[in-house]
mmCIF file of C-alpha atoms in Angstrom:
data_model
loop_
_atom_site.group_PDB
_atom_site.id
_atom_site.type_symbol
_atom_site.label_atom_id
_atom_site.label_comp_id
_atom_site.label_asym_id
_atom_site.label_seq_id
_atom_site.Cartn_x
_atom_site.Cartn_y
_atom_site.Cartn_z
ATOM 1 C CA UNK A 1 -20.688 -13.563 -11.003
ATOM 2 C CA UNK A 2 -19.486 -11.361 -13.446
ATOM 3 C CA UNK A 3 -15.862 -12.558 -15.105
ATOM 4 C CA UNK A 4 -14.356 -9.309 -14.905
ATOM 5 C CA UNK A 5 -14.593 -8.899 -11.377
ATOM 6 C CA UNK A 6 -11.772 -8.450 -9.262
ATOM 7 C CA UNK A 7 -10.648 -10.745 -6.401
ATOM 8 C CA UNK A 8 -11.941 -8.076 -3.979
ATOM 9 C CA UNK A 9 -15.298 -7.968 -5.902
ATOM 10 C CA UNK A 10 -15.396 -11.769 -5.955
ATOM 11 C CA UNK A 11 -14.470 -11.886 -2.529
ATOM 12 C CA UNK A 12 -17.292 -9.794 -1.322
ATOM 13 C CA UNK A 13 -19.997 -11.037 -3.319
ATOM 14 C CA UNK A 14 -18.935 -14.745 -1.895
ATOM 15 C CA UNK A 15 -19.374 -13.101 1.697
ATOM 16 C CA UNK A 16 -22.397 -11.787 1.072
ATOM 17 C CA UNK A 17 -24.431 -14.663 -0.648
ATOM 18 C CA UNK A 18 -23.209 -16.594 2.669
ATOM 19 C CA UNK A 19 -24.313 -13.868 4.966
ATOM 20 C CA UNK A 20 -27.779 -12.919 3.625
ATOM 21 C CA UNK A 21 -26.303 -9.284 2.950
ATOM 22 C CA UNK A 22 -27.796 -7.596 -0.195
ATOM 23 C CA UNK A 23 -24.958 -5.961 -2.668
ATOM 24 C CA UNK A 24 -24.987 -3.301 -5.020
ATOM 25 C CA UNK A 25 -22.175 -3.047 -7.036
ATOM 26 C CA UNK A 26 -21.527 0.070 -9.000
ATOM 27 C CA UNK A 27 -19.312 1.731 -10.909
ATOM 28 C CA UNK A 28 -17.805 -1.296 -12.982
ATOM 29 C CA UNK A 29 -16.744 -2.533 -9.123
ATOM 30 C CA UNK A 30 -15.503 0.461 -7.450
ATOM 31 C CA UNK A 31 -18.030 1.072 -5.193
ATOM 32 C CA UNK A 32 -19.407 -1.760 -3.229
ATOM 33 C CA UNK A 33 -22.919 -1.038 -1.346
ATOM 34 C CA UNK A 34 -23.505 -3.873 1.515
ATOM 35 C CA UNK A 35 -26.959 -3.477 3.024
ATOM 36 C CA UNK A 36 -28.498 -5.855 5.748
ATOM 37 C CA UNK A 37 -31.796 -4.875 7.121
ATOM 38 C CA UNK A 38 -31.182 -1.188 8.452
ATOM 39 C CA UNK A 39 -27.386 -1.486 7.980
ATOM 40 C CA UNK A 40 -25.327 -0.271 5.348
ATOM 41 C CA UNK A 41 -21.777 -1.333 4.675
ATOM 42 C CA UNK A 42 -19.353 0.686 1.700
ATOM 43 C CA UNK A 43 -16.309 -0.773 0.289
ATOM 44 C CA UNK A 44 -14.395 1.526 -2.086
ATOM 45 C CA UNK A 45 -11.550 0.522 -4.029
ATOM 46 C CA UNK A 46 -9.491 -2.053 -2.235
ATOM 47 C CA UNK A 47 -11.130 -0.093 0.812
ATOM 48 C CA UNK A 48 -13.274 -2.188 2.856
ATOM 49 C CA UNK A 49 -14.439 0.470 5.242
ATOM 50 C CA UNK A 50 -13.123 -0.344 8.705
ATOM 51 C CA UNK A 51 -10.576 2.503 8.931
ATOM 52 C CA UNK A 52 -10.258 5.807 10.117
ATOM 53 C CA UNK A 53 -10.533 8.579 7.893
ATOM 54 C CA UNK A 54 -7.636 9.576 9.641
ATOM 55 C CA UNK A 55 -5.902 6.537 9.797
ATOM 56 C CA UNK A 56 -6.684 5.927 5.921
ATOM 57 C CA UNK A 57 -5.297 9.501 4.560
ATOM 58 C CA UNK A 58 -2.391 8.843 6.474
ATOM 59 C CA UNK A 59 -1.754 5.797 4.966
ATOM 60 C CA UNK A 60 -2.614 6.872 1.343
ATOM 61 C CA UNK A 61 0.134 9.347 2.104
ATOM 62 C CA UNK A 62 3.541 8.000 1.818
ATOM 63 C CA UNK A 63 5.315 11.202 2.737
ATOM 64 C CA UNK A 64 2.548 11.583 5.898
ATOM 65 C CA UNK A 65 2.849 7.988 7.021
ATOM 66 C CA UNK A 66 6.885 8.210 6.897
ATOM 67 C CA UNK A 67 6.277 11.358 9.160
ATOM 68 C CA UNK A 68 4.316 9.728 11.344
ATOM 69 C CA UNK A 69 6.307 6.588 12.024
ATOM 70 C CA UNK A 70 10.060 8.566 12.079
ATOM 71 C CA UNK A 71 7.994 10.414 15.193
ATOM 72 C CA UNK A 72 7.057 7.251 16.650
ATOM 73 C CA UNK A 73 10.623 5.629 16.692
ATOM 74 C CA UNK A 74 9.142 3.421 13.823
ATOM 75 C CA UNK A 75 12.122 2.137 11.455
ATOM 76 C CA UNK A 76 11.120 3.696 7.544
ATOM 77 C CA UNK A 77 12.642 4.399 4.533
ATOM 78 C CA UNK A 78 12.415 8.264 4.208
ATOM 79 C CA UNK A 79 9.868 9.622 1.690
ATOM 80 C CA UNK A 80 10.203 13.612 1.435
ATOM 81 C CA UNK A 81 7.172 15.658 -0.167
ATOM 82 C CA UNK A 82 7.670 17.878 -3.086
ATOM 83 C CA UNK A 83 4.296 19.572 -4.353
ATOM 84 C CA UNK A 84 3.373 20.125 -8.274
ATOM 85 C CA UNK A 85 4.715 23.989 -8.705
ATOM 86 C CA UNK A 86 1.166 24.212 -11.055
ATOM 87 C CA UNK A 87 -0.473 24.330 -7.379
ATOM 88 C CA UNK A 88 1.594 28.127 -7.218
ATOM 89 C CA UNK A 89 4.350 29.575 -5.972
ATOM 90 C CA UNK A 90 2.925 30.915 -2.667
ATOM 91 C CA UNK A 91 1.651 26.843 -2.338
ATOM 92 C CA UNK A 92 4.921 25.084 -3.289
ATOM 93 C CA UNK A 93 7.778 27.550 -2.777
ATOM 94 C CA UNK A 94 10.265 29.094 -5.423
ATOM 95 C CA UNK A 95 13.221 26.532 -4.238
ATOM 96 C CA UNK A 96 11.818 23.056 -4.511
ATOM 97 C CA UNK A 97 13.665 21.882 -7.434
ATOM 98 C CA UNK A 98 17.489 23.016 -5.783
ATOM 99 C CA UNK A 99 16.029 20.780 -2.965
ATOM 100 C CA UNK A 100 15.660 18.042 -5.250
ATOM 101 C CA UNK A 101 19.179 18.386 -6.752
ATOM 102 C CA UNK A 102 20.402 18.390 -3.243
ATOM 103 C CA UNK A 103 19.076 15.199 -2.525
ATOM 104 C CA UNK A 104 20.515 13.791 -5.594
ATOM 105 C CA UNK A 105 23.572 15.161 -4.788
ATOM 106 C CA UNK A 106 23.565 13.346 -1.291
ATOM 107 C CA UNK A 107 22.635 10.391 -2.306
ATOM 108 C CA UNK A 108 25.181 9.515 -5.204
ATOM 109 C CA UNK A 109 23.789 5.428 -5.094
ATOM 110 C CA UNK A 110 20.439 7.196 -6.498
ATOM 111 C CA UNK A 111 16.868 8.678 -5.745
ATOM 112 C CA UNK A 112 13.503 6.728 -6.034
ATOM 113 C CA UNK A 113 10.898 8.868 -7.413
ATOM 114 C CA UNK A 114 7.369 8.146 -7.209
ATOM 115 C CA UNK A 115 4.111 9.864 -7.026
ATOM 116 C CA UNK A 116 3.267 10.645 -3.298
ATOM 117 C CA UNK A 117 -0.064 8.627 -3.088
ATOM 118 C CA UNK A 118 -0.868 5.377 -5.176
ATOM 119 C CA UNK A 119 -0.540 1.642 -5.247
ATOM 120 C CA UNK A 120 1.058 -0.728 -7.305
ATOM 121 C CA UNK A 121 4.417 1.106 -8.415
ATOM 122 C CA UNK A 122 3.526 2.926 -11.119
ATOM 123 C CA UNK A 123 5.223 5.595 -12.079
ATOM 124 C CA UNK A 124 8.535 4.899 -10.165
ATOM 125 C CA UNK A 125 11.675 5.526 -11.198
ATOM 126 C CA UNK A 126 15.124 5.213 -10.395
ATOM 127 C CA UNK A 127 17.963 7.507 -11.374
ATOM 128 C CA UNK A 128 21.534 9.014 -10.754
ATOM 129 C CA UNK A 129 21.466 11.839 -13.133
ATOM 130 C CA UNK A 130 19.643 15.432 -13.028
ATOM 131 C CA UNK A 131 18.570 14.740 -16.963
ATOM 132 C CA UNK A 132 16.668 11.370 -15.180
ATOM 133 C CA UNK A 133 16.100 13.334 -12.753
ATOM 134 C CA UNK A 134 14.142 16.045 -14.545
ATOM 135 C CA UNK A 135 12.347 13.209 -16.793
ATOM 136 C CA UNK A 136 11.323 11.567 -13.674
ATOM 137 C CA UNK A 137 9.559 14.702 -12.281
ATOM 138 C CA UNK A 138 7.873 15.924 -15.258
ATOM 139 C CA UNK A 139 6.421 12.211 -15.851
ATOM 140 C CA UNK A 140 5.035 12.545 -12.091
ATOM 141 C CA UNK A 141 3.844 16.069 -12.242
ATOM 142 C CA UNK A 142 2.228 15.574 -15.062
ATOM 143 C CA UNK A 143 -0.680 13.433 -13.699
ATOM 144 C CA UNK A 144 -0.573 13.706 -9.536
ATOM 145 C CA UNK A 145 -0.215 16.981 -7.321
ATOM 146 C CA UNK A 146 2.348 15.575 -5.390
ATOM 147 C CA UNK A 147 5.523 13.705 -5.624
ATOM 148 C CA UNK A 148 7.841 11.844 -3.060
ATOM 149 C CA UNK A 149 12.103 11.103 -3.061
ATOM 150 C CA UNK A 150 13.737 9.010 -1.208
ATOM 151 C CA UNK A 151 17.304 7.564 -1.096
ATOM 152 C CA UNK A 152 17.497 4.384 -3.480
ATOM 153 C CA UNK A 153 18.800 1.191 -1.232
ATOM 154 C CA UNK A 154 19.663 -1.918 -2.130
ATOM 155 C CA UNK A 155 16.674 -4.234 -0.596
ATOM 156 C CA UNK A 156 17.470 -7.418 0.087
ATOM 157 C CA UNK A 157 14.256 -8.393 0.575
ATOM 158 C CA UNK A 158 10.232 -7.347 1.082
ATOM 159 C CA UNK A 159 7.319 -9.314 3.011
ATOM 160 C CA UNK A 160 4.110 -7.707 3.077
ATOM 161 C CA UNK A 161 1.637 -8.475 6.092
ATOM 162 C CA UNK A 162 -1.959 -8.157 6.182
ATOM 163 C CA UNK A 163 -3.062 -7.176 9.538
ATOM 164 C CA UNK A 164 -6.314 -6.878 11.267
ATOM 165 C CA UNK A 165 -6.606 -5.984 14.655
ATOM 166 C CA UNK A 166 -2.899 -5.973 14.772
ATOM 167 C CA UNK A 167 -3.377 -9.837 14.081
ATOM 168 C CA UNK A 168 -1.373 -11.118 11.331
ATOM 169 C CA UNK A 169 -3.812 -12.803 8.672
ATOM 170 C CA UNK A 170 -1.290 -13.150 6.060
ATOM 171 C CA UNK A 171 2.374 -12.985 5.843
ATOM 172 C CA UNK A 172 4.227 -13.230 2.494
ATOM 173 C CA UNK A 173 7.600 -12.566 0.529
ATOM 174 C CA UNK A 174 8.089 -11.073 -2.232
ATOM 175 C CA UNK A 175 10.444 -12.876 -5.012
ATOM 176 C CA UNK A 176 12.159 -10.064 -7.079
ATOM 177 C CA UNK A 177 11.849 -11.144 -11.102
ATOM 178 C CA UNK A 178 14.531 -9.186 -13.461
ATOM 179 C CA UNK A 179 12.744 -5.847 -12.199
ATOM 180 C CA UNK A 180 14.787 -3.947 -9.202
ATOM 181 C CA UNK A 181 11.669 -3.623 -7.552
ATOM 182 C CA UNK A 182 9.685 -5.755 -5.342
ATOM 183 C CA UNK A 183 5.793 -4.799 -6.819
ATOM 184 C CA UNK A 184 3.300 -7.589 -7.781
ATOM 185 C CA UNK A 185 2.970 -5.921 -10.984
ATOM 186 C CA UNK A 186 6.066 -5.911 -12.230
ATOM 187 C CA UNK A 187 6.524 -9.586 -11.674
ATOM 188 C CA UNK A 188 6.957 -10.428 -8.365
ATOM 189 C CA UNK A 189 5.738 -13.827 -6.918
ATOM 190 C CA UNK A 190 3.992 -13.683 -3.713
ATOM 191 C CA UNK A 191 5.581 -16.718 -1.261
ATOM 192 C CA UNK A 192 3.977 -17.780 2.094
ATOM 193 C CA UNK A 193 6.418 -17.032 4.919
ATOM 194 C CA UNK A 194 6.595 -19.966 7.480
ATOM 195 C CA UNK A 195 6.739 -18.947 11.351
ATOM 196 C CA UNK A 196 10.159 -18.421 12.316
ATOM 197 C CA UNK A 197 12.758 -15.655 13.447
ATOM 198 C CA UNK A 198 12.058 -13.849 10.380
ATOM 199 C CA UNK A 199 8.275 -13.833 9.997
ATOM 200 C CA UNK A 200 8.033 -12.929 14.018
ATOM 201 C CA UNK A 201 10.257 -9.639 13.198
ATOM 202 C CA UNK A 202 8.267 -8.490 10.351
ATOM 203 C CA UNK A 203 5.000 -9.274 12.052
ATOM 204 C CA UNK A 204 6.138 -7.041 14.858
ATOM 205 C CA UNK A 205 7.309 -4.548 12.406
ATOM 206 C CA UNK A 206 4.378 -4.095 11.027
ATOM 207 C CA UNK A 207 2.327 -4.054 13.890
ATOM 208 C CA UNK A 208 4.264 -1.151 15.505
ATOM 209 C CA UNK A 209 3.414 1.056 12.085
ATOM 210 C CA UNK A 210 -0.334 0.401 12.283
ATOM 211 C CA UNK A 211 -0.411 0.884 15.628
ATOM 212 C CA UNK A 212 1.700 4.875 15.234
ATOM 213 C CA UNK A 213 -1.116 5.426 12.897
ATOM 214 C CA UNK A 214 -4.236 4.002 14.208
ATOM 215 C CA UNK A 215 -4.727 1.430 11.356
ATOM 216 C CA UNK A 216 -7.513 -1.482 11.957
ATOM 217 C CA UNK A 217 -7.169 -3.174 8.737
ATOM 218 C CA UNK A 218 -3.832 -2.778 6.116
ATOM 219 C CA UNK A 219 -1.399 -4.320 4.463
ATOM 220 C CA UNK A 220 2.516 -3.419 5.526
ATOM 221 C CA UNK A 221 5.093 -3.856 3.272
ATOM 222 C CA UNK A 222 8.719 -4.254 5.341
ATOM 223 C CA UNK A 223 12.164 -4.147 3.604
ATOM 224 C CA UNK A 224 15.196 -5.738 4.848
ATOM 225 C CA UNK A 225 18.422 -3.320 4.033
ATOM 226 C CA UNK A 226 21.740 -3.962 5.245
ATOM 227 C CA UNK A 227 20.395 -6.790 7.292
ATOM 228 C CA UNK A 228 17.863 -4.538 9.477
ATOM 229 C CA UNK A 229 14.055 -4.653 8.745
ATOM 230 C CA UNK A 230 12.277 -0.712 7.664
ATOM 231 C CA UNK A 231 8.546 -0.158 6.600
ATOM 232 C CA UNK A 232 8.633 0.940 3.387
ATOM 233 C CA UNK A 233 4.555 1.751 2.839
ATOM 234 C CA UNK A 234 1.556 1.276 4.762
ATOM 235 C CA UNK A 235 -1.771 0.473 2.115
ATOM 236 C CA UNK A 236 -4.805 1.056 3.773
ATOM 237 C CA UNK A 237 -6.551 -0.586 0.567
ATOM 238 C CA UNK A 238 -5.627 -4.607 1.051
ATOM 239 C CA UNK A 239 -5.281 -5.833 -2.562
ATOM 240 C CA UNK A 240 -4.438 -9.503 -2.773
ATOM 241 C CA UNK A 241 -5.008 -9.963 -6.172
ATOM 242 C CA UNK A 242 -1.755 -11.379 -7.155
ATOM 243 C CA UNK A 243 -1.984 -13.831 -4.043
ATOM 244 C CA UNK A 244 -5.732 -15.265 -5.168
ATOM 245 C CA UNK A 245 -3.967 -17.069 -8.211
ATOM 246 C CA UNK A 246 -2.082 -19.020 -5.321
ATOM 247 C CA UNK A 247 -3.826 -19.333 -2.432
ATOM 248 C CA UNK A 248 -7.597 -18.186 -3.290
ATOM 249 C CA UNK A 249 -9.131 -19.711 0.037
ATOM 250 C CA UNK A 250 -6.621 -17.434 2.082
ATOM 251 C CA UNK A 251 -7.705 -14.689 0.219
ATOM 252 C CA UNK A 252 -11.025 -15.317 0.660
ATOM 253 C CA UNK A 253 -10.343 -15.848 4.249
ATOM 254 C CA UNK A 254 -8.930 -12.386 4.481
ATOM 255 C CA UNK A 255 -11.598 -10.900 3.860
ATOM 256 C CA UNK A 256 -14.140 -12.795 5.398
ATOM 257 C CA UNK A 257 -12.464 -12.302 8.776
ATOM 258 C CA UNK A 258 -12.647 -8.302 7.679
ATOM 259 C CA UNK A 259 -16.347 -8.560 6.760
ATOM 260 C CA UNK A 260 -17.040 -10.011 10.127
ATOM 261 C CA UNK A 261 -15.377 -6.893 11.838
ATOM 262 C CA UNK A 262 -17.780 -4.742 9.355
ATOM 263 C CA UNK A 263 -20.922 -6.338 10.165
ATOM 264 C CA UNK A 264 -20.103 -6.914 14.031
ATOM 265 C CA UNK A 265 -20.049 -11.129 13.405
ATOM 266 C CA UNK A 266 -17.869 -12.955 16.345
ATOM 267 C CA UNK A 267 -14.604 -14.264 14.822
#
């Protein structure tokens, strides 16, 4: 096994060894090729290949899957879609930065800004002023076609649930370090949620988002603001990286269970 691999990598190539499955891995890991006998398997990413193309785009969208769930009566924090003007002005509209200012204005606690599709929180940023505002933008623009706004709240806390088959395989918090956001990366500590009034509510939660848009396999990430429970992203990409330095034989459990789906093994 090669050191560098990632958890997902690792992951797989455990499943496979067990399985009899032959594996390919190209592109330094970023494109998994599963073959056994006739049968060919992909993984892609933190994709594992059981989803919709559909149901993936969607999620990979944050403005699309906010859509999607504010039609279905799904509780979400709001994520509204502003386009890179380079794409043109018959593509993006001549009014889309008054529209940001407007939101600013409305929102005097603050605007999140982040790029529309991605992972991890990079490139997010939180500001009150148009100067931040404008910085904020430009840094987005600068390296995605699209960007996303929504109204900064105070989160009082985040659990993310891996689902598959609307079954929930893992259920975890996540502690806040001196960062104001929640993300793995920037120091948050996963922590296993016991069963109780508030695992039950986020379970459901997330549930009732991958069911509005047709999701087999995800992970949901639920906020808690002013005491009521919102989805604030849908990741159609499960990445438990942070997790396997905890708990590595849930992680590897994860996935196993998500194999089985792929290759049609009874769980």
């Amino acid at each position: 096994m090669a050191s560098g691999d990632r958890i997902f990598v690792q992951a797989i190539r455990r499943y496979c060894a067990n399985h009899g499955i032959r594996l390919d891995v190209r592109a330094d890991g970023w494109l998994l090729a599963m073959r056994r006998g006739e049968t060919r398997h992909f993984a892609f990413g933190y994709d594992i290949g059981l989803n919709s193309a559909i149901a993936h785009r969607l999620a990979n969208d944050k403005s699309a899957t906010a859509e999607v769930l504010a039609l279905e009566g799904v509780p979400c924090i709001p994520h509204l879609l502003f386009l890179n003007p380079k794409l043109g002005r018959n593509v993006v509209g001549a009014a889309w930065r008054e529209a940001m200012l407007v939101l600013l204005h409305d929102n005097p606690k603050g605007v999140v800004v982040k790029p529309n599709e991605g992972t991890s929180g990079r490139s997010v940023f939180k500001l009150t002023t148009e100067v931040e505002l404008d910085h904020a933008v430009g840094e987005v623009f600068s390296m995605n076609a699209g960007l996303v706004i929504s109204p900064y709240v105070a989160i009082e806390s985040e659990v993310r649930v891996v689902l598959l088959d609307d079954e929930p395989l893992v259920v975890y918090s996540k502690q806040r370090g001196s960062d104001w956001r929640h993300n793995l990366d920037a120091g948050a500590k996963p922590v296993l949620m016991e069963d109780g009034e508030v695992h039950t509510a986020c379970v459901k939660l997330a549930v009732d988002a991958a069911r509005a848009i047709g999701i087999a396999f995800a992970s949901i990430d639920v906020v808690r603001v002013d005491g009521a429970w919102q989805v604030l992203e849908i990741n159609s990409g499960v990445m438990m990286e942070a997790l396997a330095k905890l708990h590595p034989e849930l992680v590897q459990k994860t996935y196993d269970a998500a194999l089985d789906r792929v290759f049609g093994e009874a769980r």
